[in-house]
Amino acid sequence: MNVYCIGVFKEMDLAINSIIKLMDTLNEGDLNIRPTEGKWSIGELLSHISVLCKADFLIGAGASEEEMDHFYEEAEPEANRKAIADALIDNYSYLKEGIGRLKEEELLQETTSFFGVVHSRYEWLLDTQAHLFHYRGQLHSMIVHILRLEPNVQLFE
């Protein structure tokens, strides 16, 4: 694997592990809490987090809007912590294996998403990392500010 990707995945490993630890502070009933009307519940946020690594990889590989709609329909886990954690781990592994197979010239090759954004495959990986950290921050905020819990989960090294 490319040395720069190794560094990105080191940080993403921390993010994945901390998301699972944050999930461990929740009970199943917490997944139904919707802090803001019209926005995701905690469970819906976690469901999205659980599929985003594979989704972002597929988008970076040039998947069409129709292919992505089908992916989201099929990939969304059941609304329970175990199913969400399993999906998170599986979809993260898919991303790591997919990026790990790419040669350096493939990492630098630009692709265009169905919504018009042009990035190299490496840039798509960086976007995925940012995407993951963004939603982890939202989850942490929901736990602290809505559930009034202190998760005591390390978020950065």
PDB file of C-alpha atoms in Angstrom, residues 22-23 26-36 39-49 81 84 138-144 146-147 149:
ATOM      1  CA  LEU A  22     -19.033   5.780  21.291  1.00  0.00           C
ATOM      2  CA  MET A  23     -21.737   3.350  20.151  1.00  0.00           C
ATOM      3  CA  LEU A  26     -25.607   3.941  23.832  1.00  0.00           C
ATOM      4  CA  ASN A  27     -28.535   1.658  24.456  1.00  0.00           C
ATOM      5  CA  GLU A  28     -30.863   0.502  21.697  1.00  0.00           C
ATOM      6  CA  GLY A  29     -33.517   3.072  22.660  1.00  0.00           C
ATOM      7  CA  ASP A  30     -31.048   5.915  22.148  1.00  0.00           C
ATOM      8  CA  LEU A  31     -30.948   5.112  18.432  1.00  0.00           C
ATOM      9  CA  ASN A  32     -34.491   6.485  18.049  1.00  0.00           C
ATOM     10  CA  ILE A  33     -33.677   9.897  19.536  1.00  0.00           C
ATOM     11  CA  ARG A  34     -33.976  12.677  16.963  1.00  0.00           C
ATOM     12  CA  PRO A  35     -32.386  15.808  18.455  1.00  0.00           C
ATOM     13  CA  THR A  36     -33.670  18.127  15.720  1.00  0.00           C
ATOM     14  CA  LYS A  39     -32.654  15.807  10.822  1.00  0.00           C
ATOM     15  CA  TRP A  40     -31.222  12.346  11.397  1.00  0.00           C
ATOM     16  CA  SER A  41     -31.887  10.390  14.553  1.00  0.00           C
ATOM     17  CA  ILE A  42     -28.852   8.948  16.325  1.00  0.00           C
ATOM     18  CA  GLY A  43     -29.574   5.590  14.679  1.00  0.00           C
ATOM     19  CA  GLU A  44     -29.913   7.143  11.225  1.00  0.00           C
ATOM     20  CA  LEU A  45     -26.605   8.970  11.718  1.00  0.00           C
ATOM     21  CA  LEU A  46     -24.927   5.727  12.765  1.00  0.00           C
ATOM     22  CA  SER A  47     -26.457   3.887   9.825  1.00  0.00           C
ATOM     23  CA  HIS A  48     -25.005   6.490   7.468  1.00  0.00           C
ATOM     24  CA  ILE A  49     -21.603   6.322   9.154  1.00  0.00           C
ATOM     25  CA  ARG A  81     -25.995  -1.412  17.428  1.00  0.00           C
ATOM     26  CA  ILE A  84     -24.468  -1.082  12.542  1.00  0.00           C
ATOM     27  CA  GLN A 138     -21.755  14.891  15.313  1.00  0.00           C
ATOM     28  CA  LEU A 139     -22.215  11.585  17.118  1.00  0.00           C
ATOM     29  CA  HIS A 140     -20.019  12.720  19.999  1.00  0.00           C
ATOM     30  CA  SER A 141     -21.957  15.980  20.255  1.00  0.00           C
ATOM     31  CA  MET A 142     -25.285  14.132  20.340  1.00  0.00           C
ATOM     32  CA  ILE A 143     -24.047  11.867  23.120  1.00  0.00           C
ATOM     33  CA  VAL A 144     -22.666  14.757  25.186  1.00  0.00           C
ATOM     34  CA  ILE A 146     -28.475  15.506  24.007  1.00  0.00           C
ATOM     35  CA  LEU A 147     -27.991  12.371  26.117  1.00  0.00           C
ATOM     36  CA  LEU A 149     -23.322  11.450  28.857  1.00  0.00           C
TER      37      LEU A 149
END
